[in-house]
Short mmCIF file of C-alpha atoms in Angstrom, two decimals:
data_model
loop_
_atom_site.label_atom_id
_atom_site.label_comp_id
_atom_site.label_asym_id
_atom_site.label_seq_id
_atom_site.Cartn_x
_atom_site.Cartn_y
_atom_site.Cartn_z
CA UNK A 1 -21.27 -24.91 -25.85
CA UNK A 2 -22.17 -23.74 -22.37
CA UNK A 3 -22.16 -20.15 -23.63
CA UNK A 4 -24.65 -20.93 -26.42
CA UNK A 5 -27.01 -22.73 -24.05
CA UNK A 6 -26.78 -19.79 -21.65
CA UNK A 7 -27.81 -17.48 -24.51
CA UNK A 8 -30.92 -19.60 -25.08
CA UNK A 9 -31.78 -19.82 -21.38
CA UNK A 10 -31.42 -16.07 -20.83
CA UNK A 11 -33.54 -15.25 -23.90
CA UNK A 12 -36.29 -17.57 -22.62
CA UNK A 13 -36.05 -16.11 -19.09
CA UNK A 14 -36.33 -12.65 -20.60
CA UNK A 15 -39.44 -13.71 -22.50
CA UNK A 16 -41.02 -15.01 -19.28
CA UNK A 17 -40.09 -11.76 -17.49
CA UNK A 18 -41.65 -9.69 -20.30
CA UNK A 19 -45.02 -11.34 -19.57
CA UNK A 20 -44.79 -10.97 -15.77
CA UNK A 21 -43.21 -7.56 -15.22
CA UNK A 22 -46.03 -5.34 -16.60
CA UNK A 23 -48.43 -6.77 -14.02
CA UNK A 24 -45.90 -6.79 -11.18
CA UNK A 25 -44.61 -3.24 -11.72
CA UNK A 26 -47.88 -1.59 -12.73
CA UNK A 27 -47.45 2.14 -13.35
CA UNK A 28 -43.68 1.86 -12.73
CA UNK A 29 -43.25 -0.42 -15.73
CA UNK A 30 -42.81 2.50 -18.17
CA UNK A 31 -39.78 3.75 -16.20
CA UNK A 32 -38.33 0.23 -16.06
CA UNK A 33 -38.90 -0.22 -19.82
CA UNK A 34 -37.11 3.03 -20.65
CA UNK A 35 -34.14 1.99 -18.52
CA UNK A 36 -33.95 -1.55 -19.93
CA UNK A 37 -34.17 -0.27 -23.51
CA UNK A 38 -31.32 2.17 -22.87
CA UNK A 39 -29.18 -0.60 -21.41
CA UNK A 40 -30.07 -2.86 -24.33
CA UNK A 41 -28.91 -0.26 -26.88
CA UNK A 42 -25.62 0.21 -25.01
CA UNK A 43 -25.08 -3.56 -25.01
CA UNK A 44 -25.87 -3.72 -28.74
CA UNK A 45 -23.36 -0.93 -29.45
CA UNK A 46 -20.74 -2.80 -27.36
CA UNK A 47 -21.34 -5.99 -29.36
CA UNK A 48 -21.24 -4.21 -32.73
CA UNK A 49 -17.93 -2.50 -31.87
CA UNK A 50 -16.48 -5.98 -31.32
CA UNK A 51 -17.99 -7.17 -34.63
CA UNK A 52 -16.37 -4.20 -36.38
CA UNK A 53 -13.01 -5.06 -34.81
CA UNK A 54 -13.16 -8.44 -36.58
CA UNK A 55 -13.50 -6.76 -39.99
CA UNK A 56 -10.07 -7.43 -41.44
CA UNK A 57 -9.34 -7.27 -45.15
CA UNK A 58 -6.40 -6.25 -47.31
CA UNK A 59 -7.57 -2.94 -48.80
CA UNK A 60 -5.11 -3.24 -51.68
CA UNK A 61 -6.75 -6.53 -52.69
CA UNK A 62 -10.36 -5.41 -52.38
CA UNK A 63 -11.32 -6.86 -55.77
CA UNK A 64 -10.54 -10.36 -54.51
CA UNK A 65 -13.29 -9.94 -51.90
CA UNK A 66 -16.05 -9.05 -54.36
CA UNK A 67 -16.98 -12.67 -54.99
CA UNK A 68 -17.05 -13.40 -51.25
CA UNK A 69 -19.22 -10.36 -50.63
CA UNK A 70 -21.82 -11.36 -53.20
CA UNK A 71 -21.86 -14.94 -51.92
CA UNK A 72 -22.31 -13.62 -48.36
CA UNK A 73 -25.05 -11.26 -49.56
CA UNK A 74 -26.87 -14.10 -51.31
CA UNK A 75 -26.39 -16.35 -48.26
CA UNK A 76 -28.03 -13.67 -46.13
CA UNK A 77 -30.72 -12.92 -48.72
CA UNK A 78 -31.94 -16.49 -49.31
CA UNK A 79 -33.25 -17.21 -45.76
CA UNK A 80 -34.57 -13.65 -45.55
CA UNK A 81 -36.59 -14.03 -48.77
CA UNK A 82 -37.82 -17.54 -47.93
CA UNK A 83 -39.00 -16.50 -44.47
CA UNK A 84 -40.61 -13.24 -45.62
CA UNK A 85 -42.60 -15.22 -48.21
CA UNK A 86 -43.61 -17.75 -45.55
CA UNK A 87 -44.71 -14.98 -43.18
CA UNK A 88 -46.73 -13.31 -45.92
CA UNK A 89 -48.46 -16.28 -47.50
CA UNK A 90 -48.80 -18.61 -44.51
CA UNK A 91 -49.03 -16.47 -41.37
CA UNK A 92 -51.09 -13.61 -42.80
CA UNK A 93 -54.64 -13.83 -44.22
CA UNK A 94 -54.90 -13.62 -48.01
CA UNK A 95 -56.49 -10.16 -47.68
CA UNK A 96 -53.02 -8.79 -46.88
CA UNK A 97 -51.10 -10.48 -49.71
CA UNK A 98 -51.22 -7.35 -51.84
CA UNK A 99 -50.81 -4.91 -48.93
CA UNK A 100 -47.62 -2.84 -49.19
CA UNK A 101 -47.52 -2.23 -45.43
CA UNK A 102 -47.70 -5.95 -44.71
CA UNK A 103 -44.82 -6.62 -47.11
CA UNK A 104 -42.65 -3.93 -45.52
CA UNK A 105 -43.29 -5.21 -42.01
CA UNK A 106 -42.57 -8.82 -42.89
CA UNK A 107 -39.43 -7.93 -44.84
CA UNK A 108 -38.14 -6.18 -41.73
CA UNK A 109 -39.19 -8.89 -39.26
CA UNK A 110 -37.76 -11.73 -41.37
CA UNK A 111 -34.37 -9.97 -41.55
CA UNK A 112 -33.47 -11.62 -38.22
CA UNK A 113 -32.53 -14.77 -40.19
CA UNK A 114 -29.82 -13.03 -42.21
CA UNK A 115 -26.85 -12.54 -39.84
CA UNK A 116 -24.57 -15.38 -38.77
CA UNK A 117 -23.00 -15.54 -35.32
CA UNK A 118 -19.83 -17.51 -35.91
CA UNK A 119 -17.78 -16.63 -32.82
CA UNK A 120 -18.11 -20.08 -31.24
CA UNK A 121 -17.23 -21.66 -34.58
CA UNK A 122 -14.02 -19.60 -34.82
CA UNK A 123 -13.05 -20.76 -31.33
CA UNK A 124 -13.71 -24.40 -32.14
CA UNK A 125 -11.78 -24.36 -35.45
CA UNK A 126 -8.87 -22.58 -33.76
CA UNK A 127 -8.82 -25.27 -31.05
CA UNK A 128 -8.50 -27.87 -33.84
CA UNK A 129 -5.43 -25.97 -35.13
CA UNK A 130 -7.33 -24.99 -38.27
CA UNK A 131 -6.90 -21.23 -37.90
CA UNK A 132 -4.74 -21.15 -41.04
CA UNK A 133 -7.17 -23.32 -43.04
CA UNK A 134 -9.23 -22.16 -46.00
CA UNK A 135 -12.42 -22.97 -44.10
CA UNK A 136 -11.56 -20.76 -41.12
CA UNK A 137 -10.51 -17.79 -43.25
CA UNK A 138 -13.51 -18.08 -45.55
CA UNK A 139 -16.17 -18.40 -42.86
CA UNK A 140 -14.63 -15.44 -41.04
CA UNK A 141 -14.93 -13.28 -44.16
CA UNK A 142 -18.45 -14.49 -45.00
CA UNK A 143 -19.76 -14.05 -41.44
CA UNK A 144 -18.48 -10.46 -41.21
CA UNK A 145 -19.85 -9.59 -44.66
CA UNK A 146 -23.10 -11.26 -43.56
CA UNK A 147 -23.39 -8.87 -40.60
CA UNK A 148 -22.35 -5.86 -42.71
CA UNK A 149 -24.97 -6.72 -45.33
CA UNK A 150 -27.63 -6.96 -42.62
CA UNK A 151 -26.67 -3.54 -41.24
CA UNK A 152 -26.69 -1.90 -44.68
CA UNK A 153 -30.01 -3.45 -45.72
CA UNK A 154 -31.63 -2.15 -42.53
CA UNK A 155 -31.29 1.37 -43.98
CA UNK A 156 -33.64 0.95 -47.01
CA UNK A 157 -35.98 -1.15 -44.86
CA UNK A 158 -36.22 1.67 -42.32
CA UNK A 159 -36.76 4.18 -45.13
CA UNK A 160 -39.60 1.99 -46.39
CA UNK A 161 -41.12 1.90 -42.89
CA UNK A 162 -41.14 5.67 -42.27
CA UNK A 163 -41.48 6.93 -45.83
CA UNK A 164 -39.20 8.94 -48.12
CA UNK A 165 -38.87 12.20 -46.18
CA UNK A 166 -36.03 14.69 -46.02
CA UNK A 167 -34.91 13.14 -42.75
CA UNK A 168 -34.23 9.92 -44.63
CA UNK A 169 -31.98 11.81 -47.05
CA UNK A 170 -30.06 13.02 -44.00
CA UNK A 171 -29.84 9.43 -42.70
CA UNK A 172 -28.50 8.19 -46.06
CA UNK A 173 -25.93 11.01 -46.09
CA UNK A 174 -24.74 10.16 -42.56
CA UNK A 175 -24.59 6.44 -43.39
CA UNK A 176 -22.55 7.15 -46.53
CA UNK A 177 -20.11 9.33 -44.58
CA UNK A 178 -19.75 6.64 -41.91
CA UNK A 179 -18.95 3.99 -44.52
CA UNK A 180 -16.40 6.23 -46.25
CA UNK A 181 -14.69 7.00 -42.94
CA UNK A 182 -14.75 3.32 -41.93
CA UNK A 183 -13.12 2.24 -45.19
CA UNK A 184 -10.50 4.99 -45.33
CA UNK A 185 -9.55 4.64 -41.66
CA UNK A 186 -9.81 0.85 -41.49
CA UNK A 187 -7.55 -0.32 -38.65
CA UNK A 188 -5.89 3.10 -38.36
CA UNK A 189 -6.44 4.07 -34.74
CA UNK A 190 -4.57 2.41 -31.89
CA UNK A 191 -7.34 3.00 -29.37
CA UNK A 192 -7.72 1.28 -26.03
CA UNK A 193 -9.71 -1.88 -26.55
CA UNK A 194 -10.13 -3.32 -23.06
CA UNK A 195 -13.72 -3.96 -22.06
CA UNK A 196 -13.98 -0.79 -19.95
CA UNK A 197 -12.89 1.39 -22.87
CA UNK A 198 -15.23 -0.38 -25.30
CA UNK A 199 -18.10 0.11 -22.84
CA UNK A 200 -17.34 3.85 -22.72
CA UNK A 201 -17.31 3.94 -26.53
CA UNK A 202 -20.67 2.12 -26.59
CA UNK A 203 -22.22 4.63 -24.19
CA UNK A 204 -20.82 7.49 -26.33
CA UNK A 205 -22.25 6.00 -29.55
CA UNK A 206 -25.67 5.60 -27.95
CA UNK A 207 -25.54 9.12 -26.49
CA UNK A 208 -24.62 10.61 -29.88
CA UNK A 209 -27.38 8.81 -31.77
CA UNK A 210 -29.98 9.68 -29.13
CA UNK A 211 -28.67 13.25 -28.89
CA UNK A 212 -29.03 13.70 -32.65
CA UNK A 213 -32.62 12.49 -32.46
CA UNK A 214 -33.44 14.69 -29.45
CA UNK A 215 -32.02 17.85 -31.04
CA UNK A 216 -33.69 17.34 -34.42
CA UNK A 217 -36.99 16.34 -32.78
CA UNK A 218 -36.89 19.55 -30.70
CA UNK A 219 -36.27 21.59 -33.86
CA UNK A 220 -38.68 19.87 -36.27
CA UNK A 221 -41.13 17.99 -34.04
CA UNK A 222 -41.11 14.36 -32.94
CA UNK A 223 -41.93 13.07 -36.44
CA UNK A 224 -39.10 15.16 -37.86
CA UNK A 225 -36.35 13.72 -35.68
CA UNK A 226 -33.36 12.08 -37.38
CA UNK A 227 -32.80 8.64 -35.89
CA UNK A 228 -29.67 6.58 -36.57
CA UNK A 229 -29.61 3.08 -35.11
CA UNK A 230 -26.46 2.26 -33.12
CA UNK A 231 -25.64 -0.72 -35.37
CA UNK A 232 -23.66 1.08 -38.07
CA UNK A 233 -21.87 3.81 -36.03
CA UNK A 234 -20.68 1.19 -33.55
CA UNK A 235 -19.60 -1.19 -36.33
CA UNK A 236 -17.66 1.59 -38.11
CA UNK A 237 -15.96 2.60 -34.86
CA UNK A 238 -14.81 -1.00 -34.43
CA UNK A 239 -13.55 -1.04 -38.04
CA UNK A 240 -11.26 1.94 -37.41
CA UNK A 241 -9.53 0.30 -34.44
CA UNK A 242 -6.13 -1.28 -35.03
CA UNK A 243 -6.51 -5.03 -34.81
CA UNK A 244 -5.13 -6.83 -31.79
CA UNK A 245 -4.56 -10.58 -31.99
CA UNK A 246 -6.32 -11.56 -28.76
CA UNK A 247 -8.23 -10.07 -25.84
CA UNK A 248 -7.32 -10.79 -22.24
CA UNK A 249 -9.31 -13.33 -20.25
CA UNK A 250 -10.99 -10.46 -18.35
CA UNK A 251 -12.03 -8.81 -21.63
CA UNK A 252 -13.42 -12.10 -22.94
CA UNK A 253 -15.43 -12.61 -19.74
CA UNK A 254 -16.78 -9.04 -19.89
CA UNK A 255 -17.77 -9.45 -23.55
CA UNK A 256 -19.62 -12.67 -22.70
CA UNK A 257 -21.38 -10.97 -19.77
CA UNK A 258 -22.56 -8.12 -22.02
CA UNK A 259 -23.83 -10.62 -24.59
CA UNK A 260 -25.67 -12.56 -21.87
CA UNK A 261 -27.28 -9.37 -20.56
CA UNK A 262 -28.21 -8.34 -24.10
CA UNK A 263 -30.01 -11.61 -24.84
CA UNK A 264 -31.94 -11.37 -21.57
CA UNK A 265 -32.94 -7.76 -22.30
CA UNK A 266 -34.10 -8.69 -25.81
CA UNK A 267 -36.45 -11.18 -24.20
CA UNK A 268 -37.60 -8.59 -21.64
CA UNK A 269 -38.38 -6.12 -24.44
CA UNK A 270 -41.00 -8.40 -26.02
CA UNK A 271 -44.61 -7.14 -25.83
CA UNK A 272 -47.29 -8.76 -23.67
CA UNK A 273 -48.83 -11.69 -25.58
CA UNK A 274 -49.77 -14.35 -22.97
CA UNK A 275 -53.34 -14.10 -21.76
CA UNK A 276 -54.13 -11.15 -24.05
CA UNK A 277 -57.32 -11.42 -26.07
CA UNK A 278 -57.28 -10.43 -29.73
CA UNK A 279 -59.65 -7.53 -29.13
CA UNK A 280 -57.37 -6.18 -26.41
CA UNK A 281 -54.17 -6.72 -28.36
CA UNK A 282 -55.57 -4.89 -31.37
CA UNK A 283 -56.36 -1.71 -29.45
CA UNK A 284 -53.88 0.90 -30.55
CA UNK A 285 -52.05 -1.56 -32.80
CA UNK A 286 -50.34 0.46 -35.49
CA UNK A 287 -49.11 -2.39 -37.67
CA UNK A 288 -50.54 -5.24 -39.69
CA UNK A 289 -48.45 -7.87 -37.91
CA UNK A 290 -49.15 -6.40 -34.48
CA UNK A 291 -52.92 -6.64 -34.97
CA UNK A 292 -53.00 -10.35 -35.82
CA UNK A 293 -54.61 -12.75 -33.30
CA UNK A 294 -52.37 -14.96 -31.19
CA UNK A 295 -52.11 -18.55 -32.44
CA UNK A 296 -52.31 -21.71 -30.30
CA UNK A 297 -48.89 -22.70 -28.91
CA UNK A 298 -48.89 -25.98 -30.83
CA UNK A 299 -49.35 -24.08 -34.07
CA UNK A 300 -46.62 -21.63 -33.06
CA UNK A 301 -44.25 -24.57 -32.48
CA UNK A 302 -44.92 -25.96 -35.97
CA UNK A 303 -44.22 -22.54 -37.54
CA UNK A 304 -40.99 -22.24 -35.54
CA UNK A 305 -39.78 -25.60 -36.88
CA UNK A 306 -40.64 -24.68 -40.48
CA UNK A 307 -39.08 -21.20 -40.26
CA UNK A 308 -35.91 -22.71 -38.73
CA UNK A 309 -35.73 -25.21 -41.60
CA UNK A 310 -36.21 -22.47 -44.21
CA UNK A 311 -33.59 -20.22 -42.63
CA UNK A 312 -31.00 -23.00 -42.59
CA UNK A 313 -31.80 -24.21 -46.09
CA UNK A 314 -31.18 -20.67 -47.31
CA UNK A 315 -27.78 -20.67 -45.60
CA UNK A 316 -26.64 -23.62 -47.75
CA UNK A 317 -26.01 -21.23 -50.65
CA UNK A 318 -22.15 -21.40 -50.42
CA UNK A 319 -22.26 -25.14 -51.23
CA UNK A 320 -22.86 -24.19 -54.88
CA UNK A 321 -19.72 -22.04 -55.06
CA UNK A 322 -15.99 -22.53 -54.36
CA UNK A 323 -16.13 -25.60 -56.59
CA UNK A 324 -12.35 -26.01 -56.38
CA UNK A 325 -12.77 -27.10 -52.73
CA UNK A 326 -14.01 -30.44 -51.41
CA UNK A 327 -17.75 -30.87 -50.92
CA UNK A 328 -17.14 -31.57 -47.21
CA UNK A 329 -15.39 -28.19 -46.87
CA UNK A 330 -18.17 -26.33 -48.65
CA UNK A 331 -20.83 -28.12 -46.61
CA UNK A 332 -18.97 -27.34 -43.36
CA UNK A 333 -18.72 -23.70 -44.44
CA UNK A 334 -22.48 -23.52 -45.07
CA UNK A 335 -23.50 -25.32 -41.87
CA UNK A 336 -21.26 -22.95 -39.96
CA UNK A 337 -23.48 -20.14 -41.25
CA UNK A 338 -26.53 -21.71 -39.55
CA UNK A 339 -25.60 -20.20 -36.18
CA UNK A 340 -27.58 -17.18 -34.97
CA UNK A 341 -26.79 -14.69 -32.25
CA UNK A 342 -26.87 -11.12 -31.04
CA UNK A 343 -27.19 -9.26 -34.36
CA UNK A 344 -30.31 -11.21 -35.34
CA UNK A 345 -31.81 -10.54 -31.91
CA UNK A 346 -30.93 -6.86 -32.36
CA UNK A 347 -32.92 -6.76 -35.61
CA UNK A 348 -35.97 -8.08 -33.75
CA UNK A 349 -35.58 -5.43 -31.07
CA UNK A 350 -35.37 -2.69 -33.72
CA UNK A 351 -38.53 -4.09 -35.34
CA UNK A 352 -40.34 -3.59 -32.01
CA UNK A 353 -39.74 0.14 -32.40
CA UNK A 354 -42.08 0.10 -35.40
CA UNK A 355 -44.87 -1.57 -33.38
CA UNK A 356 -44.36 -4.87 -35.16
CA UNK A 357 -45.58 -7.84 -33.20
CA UNK A 358 -48.19 -10.57 -33.21
CA UNK A 359 -47.52 -14.25 -33.94
CA UNK A 360 -44.82 -13.40 -36.49
CA UNK A 361 -42.71 -11.73 -33.81
CA UNK A 362 -43.13 -14.66 -31.42
CA UNK A 363 -42.17 -17.15 -34.15
CA UNK A 364 -39.07 -15.07 -34.97
CA UNK A 365 -37.91 -14.93 -31.34
CA UNK A 366 -38.51 -18.64 -30.71
CA UNK A 367 -36.71 -19.50 -33.96
CA UNK A 368 -33.61 -17.74 -32.64
CA UNK A 369 -33.98 -19.69 -29.38
CA UNK A 370 -34.25 -22.99 -31.26
CA UNK A 371 -31.23 -22.21 -33.46
CA UNK A 372 -29.20 -21.31 -30.39
CA UNK A 373 -30.13 -24.63 -28.78
CA UNK A 374 -29.17 -26.47 -31.97
CA UNK A 375 -25.88 -24.60 -32.34
CA UNK A 376 -24.02 -27.29 -30.41
CA UNK A 377 -25.13 -29.87 -32.98
CA UNK A 378 -24.20 -27.55 -35.86
CA UNK A 379 -20.73 -27.01 -34.41
CA UNK A 380 -20.13 -30.75 -33.88
CA UNK A 381 -21.18 -31.44 -37.47
CA UNK A 382 -18.83 -28.73 -38.76
CA UNK A 383 -16.07 -30.23 -36.61
CA UNK A 384 -16.61 -33.69 -38.09
CA UNK A 385 -16.62 -32.34 -41.66
CA UNK A 386 -13.52 -30.22 -40.97
CA UNK A 387 -11.60 -33.18 -39.59
CA UNK A 388 -12.62 -35.25 -42.61
CA UNK A 389 -11.63 -32.48 -45.03
CA UNK A 390 -8.16 -32.02 -43.57
CA UNK A 391 -7.43 -35.65 -42.72
CA UNK A 392 -7.27 -35.10 -38.98
CA UNK A 393 -8.30 -37.40 -36.15
CA UNK A 394 -10.90 -36.41 -33.57
CA UNK A 395 -9.35 -35.79 -30.17
#
């Protein structure tokens, strides 16, 4: 629980820093921003390698996972659709309701609500000696498919943002090759997996993706560069690693430290929005969402509450399936999907690269903060339902 609260605190501190640092650093801020963005991408690659390591399925029984995958996809899609509709029809003026650019931007920004961060839930269920239970196994599968679905859906969203150019065909080809390699080599390589090695892998993934963009941009111009986000290459690399039952205490501490740093840097990466007048904020704004006027903080708070409610209602989708299990088990499974974490924050950071911003961005970030704060309550509720489902006594 302390870890989750630290996530929230660091994200908020990063947000505060993002509003103070431009004025404090002045002309040096651009250099600082480039450095912090680089570090953020390395941290994101590190985290996604660990997510990929958790991807464990029996390849010979792949058909048995199809139902789980579609349930996970729907569980990710429901909050995404609900929030994108809310952003369009509530947070944007009616003049934009038929605007294709506005739809694309809001579909990308609302994607933050799709991925589930269930690491703390796994730890809690394991501590209750429920690691062999149906609930533990099922939420592990759904959470990983949830993240995979988010990564895959980022590809068509990015294509929609930049347009259907030949570079996008190259991106789709690379993505397809990565997925084929990840599947065929799932758990094949007995690579070093201590935190130092994973950090080296993360730096290498970032260097390769940036190198590809730099080379192609030099050959075809900046607009012709091929850009692959670190999410999928890092995830696939983690998939190919042979699974190890547990990390050492030092590796666990290092992974937590990287996640803490990542959440702080996501906050730092936010654009300046406090004390900025609409006329100033709109200068050079290249997106519909980024050109919208800032809302009063009371109004922002109301939107955060509503968006949080919509995102969690959408995550209740698994309750309507697995009808052979108790309602308490299905409800615990769904509530476990409420938790948010690093992948959702990573989606918001990627959205910043397309100049998306305005009140919608602020609502998205604060919704993640609120869900992180509420995670303790979600976990305790899951614990109570799990104990009830399996006839155990609370310790």
